[in-house]
Amino acid sequence: MAIIVSQIKTGLEQPREYAITRAARELRLSDNEIKSSKIYKTSVDARHEVNFVSSVYFELHNSAKERSLAEKHANVKLFTPCEFTVNCGNKPLDGDIFIAGFGPAGMFCALTLCEFGYKPVVLERGAAMDERIRAVSDYWENGALDPKTNVQFGEGGAGTFSDGKLTTRINDPLCTRVLEKLCEFGAPEEILTKAKPHIGTDNLRGIVKNLRQRIIELGGEVRFLSPLENIEICNGKIRSISSEGAELRCGALVLSIGHSAHDTFQMLLKNGVKLVPKPFSVGARIEHLQADIDKSLYGKFAGHPALPPAEYALSYRENGRGVYTFCMCPGGFVVASASSAGSIVTNGMSYFDRAGANANSAVLVSVSTDDFGNEPLSGADFIWRLESKTYEMSGNGKAPAMLTREFLGENGGMSLGRVIPTYSLGVQQCDLRELFPDFVSEYLAKGIRQFERRIRGFSDSDSILTAIETRTSSPVRIPRNELFEAETCENLYPCGEGAGYAGGIMSAAVDGIKTAVKIMEKFAPNA
């Protein structure tokens, strides 16, 4: 047993480890009472005087003292490590376990299965990492989009070309397991203690390759440029699947397909798999100078060497509709993220050092079935119409853009100031109010005005909006039961973001682990 002591404040000039000393002093613990100690989590508190707030882990020699402290102090709680055990089932597999998609959900599902003696086969529609990086670089530099391998499709999933954020709201003990595995495969150990960890697109690429190698070493298989083409359902079960023109006997199929696999959604629907539309959000990327964000949030402490580039998360709600920022990338870039010709999609990306001149974030407005319809693929159709309209507006492959203050006013012009757009294919002056449905433009403007109250200069400071951001989450959910099996097919396992059960690297990875556990609890390991 151990305890976690939270809300321990330290100053910018104090060494990080001083939090341990301060926590021990607060609890009146002597050195001979402490068996071990370490920083558990640390975050920046910039609400008043800027400082660090830490949680400290203590293991004491006397467990009764630990319980007594937890009962006595509101900021002390008992810590019990997460035990990860699986009771494997005995039902024989009638074919291989296939995992469609090698993003965070598919990777951690495959890894977990392999660690317990199963031998899954991963089918990834895109290319392996090195080839994928070349394809994406060619797109960003020359506009040559490869519909098979791009920012959305390929080893590592869409998160590979992102900030590599590891924050999540799910508060699941398995999050610790995910972080520890990422460190095992090359992530910096600071992700274990930072309250808002990230690994950056540069680190993530190597980590994913190392994780893939471990899966192969343990007997799993990863096939690239191998899309899931079709499924055959017989008596409520998948009997076989098709990939690269071959029919493959299937014992279980995990759908970790990601939120952009709209063609796969169509195939599933055609074969009788139940899909339902779900809410998502649309909007644009907003860019500011990172120095302006630092100054607004840190005040006189901006630029202090102990402080990371400032980041924010803002939200506003009115009449049941939300406006919020998403995937904020300090010192990052707005990147071209389309996966099909004739469309424009934006996303944000940062390297681990977050050293770019600009900060960017999605500013989004929630949309629901009341806005786009109740058919299974109504949301996907809504997204496609917006993405293709964005392409048509620019007329030349550049992304439509507009100064934020012009979007809020009546002038549709754009005279660039201090903020230089980072979208590598270039931006085209457009009136974004003509791109979005009226309700999106209305609420986007309302939200930005509200965010100005939280961050001075948010709506001005030469900030610029670049459109369009649509790939925030899946437009569908594939309903599943408590066994994680699809309602309409007992050996089909919808998993992760694309199936509607996650919203980021961490939650998708955790869902992948949980899906693997459900499979193992039912089936015996395959030979």
XYZ file of C-alpha atoms in Angstrom:
527
model
C 0.000 0.000 0.000
C 1.019 3.661 -0.363
C -0.461 7.154 -0.251
C -0.762 10.053 -2.683
C -0.509 13.556 -1.263
C -2.023 16.132 -3.616
C -2.050 19.939 -3.932
C 1.592 20.488 -2.992
C 2.626 23.885 -4.353
C 6.188 24.883 -5.211
C 7.660 27.979 -6.812
C 9.322 28.328 -10.205
C 12.756 28.780 -8.657
C 12.515 25.751 -6.367
C 13.831 22.348 -7.510
C 11.155 19.909 -8.605
C 12.028 17.439 -5.832
C 11.260 20.080 -3.195
C 7.620 18.996 -3.488
C 8.575 15.729 -1.746
C 10.185 17.624 1.132
C 7.204 19.936 1.438
C 4.680 17.081 1.410
C 6.614 15.186 4.085
C 6.776 18.318 6.206
C 3.022 18.909 5.797
C 2.290 15.381 7.067
C 5.048 15.580 9.697
C 6.760 12.488 8.323
C 10.309 11.754 9.416
C 12.874 10.209 7.084
C 12.855 6.895 8.967
C 9.079 6.546 8.431
C 9.384 6.780 4.636
C 10.231 3.630 2.718
C 10.159 5.313 -0.714
C 8.919 8.529 -2.306
C 8.605 10.123 -5.742
C 6.786 12.828 -7.672
C 3.512 11.314 -8.862
C 2.068 14.119 -11.053
C 2.962 17.764 -11.682
C 1.089 20.569 -13.417
C 1.369 24.329 -13.850
C -1.126 26.487 -11.957
C -1.347 29.893 -13.653
C -4.631 31.070 -12.152
C -3.015 33.529 -9.735
C 0.705 33.497 -8.921
C 2.287 31.051 -11.365
C 3.645 27.945 -9.641
C 3.750 24.175 -9.851
C 1.214 21.893 -8.191
C 2.340 18.330 -7.511
C 1.049 15.066 -6.147
C 3.609 13.069 -4.170
C 3.763 9.302 -3.718
C 4.865 7.937 -0.339
C 5.290 4.332 0.675
C 5.646 4.144 4.447
C 7.003 1.334 6.588
C 3.790 1.395 8.614
C 0.644 0.722 6.577
C -1.547 1.656 9.551
C 0.013 5.122 9.458
C -0.860 5.372 5.748
C -4.512 4.592 6.476
C -4.551 7.055 9.364
C -3.158 9.875 7.207
C -5.710 9.175 4.446
C -8.537 9.396 6.975
C -7.202 12.566 8.588
C -6.209 14.694 5.561
C -8.507 15.637 2.668
C -5.571 15.832 0.253
C -4.267 12.337 1.088
C -5.622 9.152 -0.453
C -4.591 5.533 -0.381
C -2.881 4.269 -3.513
C -3.325 0.735 -4.732
C -1.450 -0.286 -7.893
C -3.502 -1.541 -10.813
C -3.390 -5.319 -11.051
C -3.770 -6.560 -14.612
C -4.823 -10.183 -14.809
C -6.899 -12.100 -17.330
C -8.793 -15.370 -16.973
C -8.612 -16.862 -20.442
C -11.648 -18.658 -21.813
C -11.709 -22.124 -23.332
C -13.849 -21.655 -26.425
C -11.796 -22.597 -29.506
C -11.286 -19.985 -32.190
C -12.706 -20.920 -35.581
C -10.095 -18.944 -37.514
C -7.648 -16.174 -36.712
C -8.209 -13.061 -34.637
C -8.075 -10.144 -37.066
C -7.627 -6.520 -36.046
C -8.609 -3.955 -38.668
C -6.587 -0.806 -38.083
C -3.234 -0.112 -36.424
C -3.919 3.119 -34.565
C -3.752 3.308 -30.743
C -6.749 1.007 -30.230
C -5.509 -1.626 -32.672
C -1.915 -1.430 -31.448
C -2.757 -1.934 -27.785
C -5.367 -4.586 -28.560
C -2.796 -6.560 -30.577
C -0.027 -6.071 -28.011
C -2.225 -7.209 -25.125
C -3.370 -10.308 -26.995
C 0.220 -11.203 -27.869
C 1.388 -10.774 -24.270
C -1.057 -13.501 -23.230
C -0.144 -15.984 -25.940
C -2.624 -15.092 -28.685
C -1.487 -14.484 -32.253
C -3.604 -11.784 -33.875
C -3.274 -10.634 -37.475
C -3.412 -6.879 -37.942
C -4.763 -5.523 -41.230
C -3.697 -1.898 -41.749
C -4.996 -0.194 -44.877
C -2.099 2.269 -45.002
C 1.658 1.839 -45.246
C 4.328 1.162 -42.629
C 5.796 4.168 -40.847
C 8.760 5.047 -43.050
C 6.792 4.784 -46.283
C 3.926 6.666 -44.678
C 6.184 9.549 -43.639
C 7.446 9.841 -47.219
C 3.883 9.890 -48.587
C 2.727 12.518 -46.098
C 5.803 14.668 -46.697
C 5.158 14.563 -50.446
C 1.576 15.697 -49.836
C 2.599 18.548 -47.560
C 5.335 19.744 -49.906
C 3.782 19.122 -53.316
C 0.069 18.494 -52.783
C 0.360 14.887 -54.020
C -2.247 13.082 -51.911
C -2.030 9.299 -51.662
C -5.549 8.042 -50.809
C -4.112 4.788 -49.441
C -1.487 6.293 -47.138
C -1.864 9.738 -45.583
C -2.365 11.594 -42.305
C -5.479 9.521 -41.558
C -4.411 6.076 -42.799
C -1.253 4.148 -41.991
C 0.821 2.783 -39.137
C 0.030 4.569 -35.883
C -3.300 6.014 -37.012
C -4.225 9.687 -37.270
C -2.508 10.456 -33.960
C 0.907 9.856 -35.507
C 0.782 13.314 -37.096
C -0.468 15.215 -34.068
C 0.858 16.640 -30.823
C 0.913 13.158 -29.308
C -1.286 14.293 -26.412
C -1.779 11.733 -23.666
C -4.384 13.630 -21.664
C -7.766 12.022 -21.133
C -10.885 12.406 -19.013
C -11.628 8.701 -18.565
C -9.694 8.311 -15.260
C -9.165 4.589 -15.851
C -6.408 2.663 -14.001
C -5.357 1.201 -17.345
C -4.073 4.657 -18.334
C -1.033 3.965 -16.170
C -0.408 0.727 -18.061
C -0.575 2.580 -21.389
C 1.910 5.225 -20.218
C 4.290 2.586 -18.892
C 4.137 0.654 -22.168
C 4.834 3.811 -24.159
C 7.915 4.427 -22.009
C 8.984 0.835 -22.564
C 8.945 1.501 -26.305
C 10.829 4.774 -26.165
C 8.643 7.574 -24.783
C 10.336 10.038 -22.391
C 9.731 9.044 -18.767
C 8.370 12.481 -17.938
C 5.006 11.352 -19.338
C 4.581 9.289 -16.165
C 4.556 12.362 -13.930
C 3.225 15.234 -16.027
C -0.454 16.006 -15.541
C -0.688 16.925 -19.233
C 1.805 14.622 -20.935
C 2.607 14.618 -24.633
C 5.204 12.832 -26.732
C 5.151 14.809 -29.976
C 4.857 13.487 -33.489
C 8.641 12.937 -33.704
C 8.832 10.589 -30.707
C 5.561 8.864 -31.526
C 6.819 7.621 -34.881
C 9.677 5.619 -33.358
C 7.550 4.363 -30.467
C 4.968 2.932 -32.853
C 7.641 1.064 -34.830
C 9.077 -0.409 -31.622
C 5.634 -1.512 -30.468
C 4.990 -3.172 -33.821
C 8.292 -5.049 -33.534
C 7.298 -6.389 -30.109
C 3.990 -7.663 -31.496
C 5.874 -9.541 -34.211
C 8.399 -10.947 -31.715
C 5.513 -12.328 -29.658
C 3.972 -14.125 -32.645
C 1.560 -11.530 -33.983
C 1.463 -10.384 -37.595
C 1.065 -6.895 -39.053
C 0.103 -6.543 -42.712
C 0.343 -3.104 -44.308
C -1.543 -1.856 -47.360
C -4.113 -4.525 -46.461
C -7.553 -2.954 -46.056
C -10.549 -4.798 -44.674
C -12.562 -5.127 -47.891
C -15.554 -7.218 -46.922
C -17.049 -9.469 -44.245
C -19.249 -12.548 -44.521
C -21.777 -12.994 -41.738
C -23.490 -16.353 -41.263
C -25.986 -17.058 -38.449
C -25.065 -13.910 -36.558
C -21.302 -14.508 -36.681
C -18.505 -13.451 -38.990
C -17.357 -16.532 -40.831
C -14.745 -14.917 -43.068
C -13.334 -11.574 -44.147
C -11.724 -10.338 -47.346
C -8.468 -8.441 -47.675
C -6.332 -7.911 -50.776
C -8.776 -10.121 -52.680
C -8.224 -13.122 -50.385
C -10.913 -14.755 -48.250
C -9.692 -15.352 -44.688
C -11.297 -17.586 -42.065
C -12.158 -15.393 -39.091
C -12.604 -16.383 -35.454
C -12.945 -12.805 -34.190
C -12.691 -9.399 -35.823
C -11.737 -6.201 -33.997
C -12.856 -3.002 -35.740
C -10.283 -0.413 -34.682
C -10.720 1.393 -37.977
C -10.456 5.042 -36.956
C -12.897 7.891 -37.498
C -12.049 8.500 -41.171
C -12.821 5.052 -42.610
C -16.124 6.128 -44.130
C -15.874 3.528 -46.894
C -15.593 0.803 -44.251
C -18.706 2.153 -42.539
C -20.541 1.783 -45.855
C -19.323 -1.810 -46.236
C -20.422 -2.735 -42.715
C -23.844 -1.207 -43.227
C -24.265 -3.079 -46.496
C -23.545 -6.341 -44.672
C -26.133 -5.773 -41.975
C -23.962 -4.423 -39.151
C -25.914 -1.894 -37.103
C -24.546 1.665 -37.175
C -26.097 4.727 -35.581
C -25.205 8.382 -36.198
C -23.544 10.217 -33.316
C -22.786 13.866 -32.551
C -19.423 15.353 -33.469
C -18.052 18.847 -34.084
C -16.827 21.033 -36.937
C -14.909 24.280 -37.100
C -11.503 25.673 -37.970
C -7.937 25.910 -36.682
C -7.021 29.157 -34.951
C -3.373 30.292 -34.852
C -1.760 32.801 -32.498
C 1.827 33.612 -31.700
C 2.876 31.238 -28.941
C 4.527 34.192 -27.200
C 1.135 35.934 -27.000
C -0.474 32.873 -25.425
C 2.422 32.608 -22.954
C 2.062 36.259 -22.017
C -1.700 36.030 -21.593
C -1.580 32.932 -19.390
C 1.712 33.395 -17.531
C 1.804 37.192 -17.315
C 5.143 38.518 -16.066
C 6.470 34.955 -15.800
C 6.194 34.351 -19.573
C 9.495 33.098 -20.920
C 10.654 31.656 -17.595
C 12.895 28.657 -18.389
C 11.067 26.396 -15.936
C 7.725 26.883 -17.679
C 6.547 24.895 -20.702
C 4.857 26.635 -23.647
C 1.434 27.651 -22.352
C -1.627 25.706 -23.419
C -5.353 26.213 -22.974
C -8.679 24.384 -23.086
C -11.741 26.604 -23.418
C -15.463 25.928 -23.668
C -18.750 27.772 -23.871
C -22.310 26.488 -24.004
C -25.545 28.188 -24.994
C -28.985 26.744 -25.745
C -27.651 23.198 -25.609
C -24.911 23.766 -28.186
C -21.255 23.690 -27.249
C -18.285 25.636 -28.574
C -14.859 24.526 -27.435
C -11.181 24.317 -28.268
C -9.705 20.918 -29.038
C -6.261 19.413 -29.583
C -4.386 22.616 -28.734
C -0.832 22.393 -30.099
C 1.666 24.733 -28.383
C 4.497 25.697 -30.707
C 2.869 23.640 -33.441
C 1.690 23.630 -37.044
C -1.591 23.403 -38.924
C -1.261 20.452 -41.276
C -3.099 19.188 -44.352
C -5.000 16.062 -43.317
C -7.274 15.026 -46.191
C -7.652 11.351 -47.017
C -9.437 11.636 -50.347
C -9.096 13.794 -53.433
C -11.263 16.879 -53.828
C -11.352 17.725 -50.126
C -9.489 19.858 -47.615
C -9.080 18.878 -43.966
C -6.912 20.512 -41.313
C -5.390 19.207 -38.094
C -2.789 20.333 -35.565
C 0.665 18.857 -34.985
C 3.606 19.566 -32.663
C 7.050 18.134 -32.185
C 8.103 17.136 -28.683
C 9.977 20.404 -28.076
C 6.937 22.500 -29.096
C 9.378 25.093 -30.379
C 7.353 26.532 -33.283
C 6.472 30.227 -33.353
C 2.711 29.645 -33.435
C 0.173 28.016 -31.172
C -2.839 26.451 -32.823
C -6.052 24.811 -31.730
C -9.292 23.651 -33.250
C -12.244 25.910 -32.411
C -15.314 23.748 -32.801
C -19.086 23.846 -32.734
C -21.013 20.721 -31.787
C -23.422 19.264 -34.333
C -26.062 16.598 -33.775
C -28.555 14.497 -35.663
C -30.949 17.447 -35.531
C -28.459 19.238 -37.785
C -27.583 16.484 -40.257
C -30.178 13.694 -40.074
C -30.892 10.339 -38.458
C -29.687 7.893 -41.104
C -26.590 5.853 -40.105
C -24.255 7.738 -42.445
C -25.920 11.158 -42.332
C -23.040 12.572 -40.293
C -20.435 11.158 -42.673
C -22.292 12.736 -45.614
C -22.446 16.069 -43.754
C -18.668 15.946 -43.234
C -17.972 15.123 -46.879
C -20.120 17.991 -48.128
C -18.226 20.464 -45.936
C -14.788 19.114 -46.871
C -15.525 19.168 -50.601
C -17.055 22.649 -50.343
C -13.875 23.804 -48.592
C -11.837 22.509 -51.533
C -14.103 24.250 -54.030
C -13.905 27.553 -52.147
C -10.133 27.762 -52.372
C -10.086 26.597 -55.984
C -6.394 25.731 -55.893
C -5.769 23.227 -53.101
C -4.915 25.919 -50.580
C -6.867 26.084 -47.334
C -9.482 28.833 -46.938
C -8.419 31.273 -44.212
C -9.600 34.472 -42.577
C -8.352 36.803 -39.882
C -10.282 36.124 -36.690
C -11.258 39.765 -36.232
C -12.591 39.842 -39.798
C -14.660 36.731 -39.116
C -16.202 38.484 -36.116
C -16.808 41.694 -38.057
C -18.270 42.425 -41.452
C -15.107 42.866 -43.440
C -14.093 39.764 -45.354
C -10.556 40.861 -46.196
C -7.293 39.485 -44.912
C -4.091 41.434 -44.364
C -1.597 39.176 -42.624
C 0.132 40.645 -39.599
C 2.416 39.056 -37.054
C 0.913 35.560 -37.338
C 2.117 33.718 -40.437
C -0.102 30.695 -41.286
C 1.743 27.382 -41.019
C -0.437 25.346 -43.400
C 2.293 24.132 -45.757
C 0.205 24.133 -48.953
C -0.689 27.775 -48.421
C -3.878 29.581 -47.507
C -6.417 31.393 -49.642
C -8.382 34.392 -48.461
C -12.031 33.317 -48.174
C -15.070 34.357 -46.185
C -15.489 31.381 -43.858
C -18.998 32.532 -43.020
C -19.938 31.350 -46.514
C -18.384 27.932 -45.858
C -20.147 26.965 -42.654
C -23.857 26.503 -42.083
C -25.251 29.659 -40.491
C -25.588 28.108 -37.032
C -21.923 27.045 -37.056
C -20.743 30.536 -37.996
C -23.020 32.073 -35.362
C -21.820 29.878 -32.526
C -18.198 29.960 -33.629
C -18.312 33.755 -33.329
C -20.059 33.581 -29.955
C -17.489 31.149 -28.611
C -14.503 33.166 -29.819
C -15.883 36.305 -28.169
C -16.314 34.394 -24.903
C -12.785 32.977 -25.130
C -11.428 36.526 -25.447
C -12.580 37.032 -21.861
C -10.359 34.154 -20.766
C -7.322 34.807 -22.960
C -6.599 38.411 -23.881
C -6.013 38.755 -27.610
C -7.692 35.458 -28.498
C -9.975 37.143 -31.022
C -7.355 39.581 -32.293
C -3.550 39.760 -32.041
C -3.460 39.049 -35.794
C -4.814 35.533 -35.127
C -6.026 33.619 -38.153
C -8.653 30.927 -38.787
C -7.853 28.146 -41.282
C -10.589 25.763 -42.442
C -11.792 23.132 -42.131
C -11.594 20.902 -39.066
C -14.011 17.962 -39.271
C -12.140 14.880 -38.041
C -12.567 15.452 -34.322
C -14.457 12.215 -33.687
C -16.354 9.526 -35.518
C -19.711 10.430 -37.094
C -21.043 6.950 -36.222
C -21.199 4.508 -33.347
C -21.299 0.752 -33.805
C -23.442 -0.417 -30.865
C -21.875 -3.116 -28.707
C -22.996 -5.069 -25.640
C -21.313 -5.620 -22.276
C -19.089 -8.279 -23.882
C -17.876 -5.589 -26.342
C -19.436 -7.551 -29.216
C -21.483 -5.761 -31.869
C -25.201 -6.027 -31.228
C -25.743 -7.655 -34.605
C -22.694 -9.966 -34.704
C -21.283 -11.898 -31.769
C -17.620 -12.196 -32.818
C -17.323 -8.627 -34.116
C -15.660 -6.205 -31.680
C -16.129 -2.461 -32.398
C -13.264 -0.636 -30.716
C -11.700 2.795 -30.332
C -12.473 6.135 -31.970
C -13.902 4.924 -35.261
C -16.471 2.754 -33.510
C -17.480 5.674 -31.294
C -15.917 4.537 -28.007
C -12.865 6.778 -27.573
C -11.623 10.292 -28.192
C -7.851 10.434 -28.274
C -4.701 8.342 -28.013
C -5.138 7.346 -24.369
C -8.829 6.470 -24.377
C -8.424 4.562 -27.654
C -5.474 2.584 -26.276
C -7.414 1.743 -23.110
C -10.402 0.622 -25.173
C -8.054 -1.574 -27.208
C -6.796 -3.254 -24.032
C -10.327 -3.781 -22.721
C -11.415 -5.256 -26.049
C -8.488 -7.675 -25.968
C -9.498 -8.753 -22.454
C -13.059 -9.489 -23.587
C -11.756 -11.630 -26.442
C -9.389 -13.522 -24.142
C -12.086 -14.124 -21.537
C -14.146 -15.891 -24.208
C -11.624 -17.667 -26.426
C -8.667 -19.920 -25.752
C -5.333 -18.852 -27.275
C -4.982 -19.842 -30.910
C -2.190 -22.247 -31.781
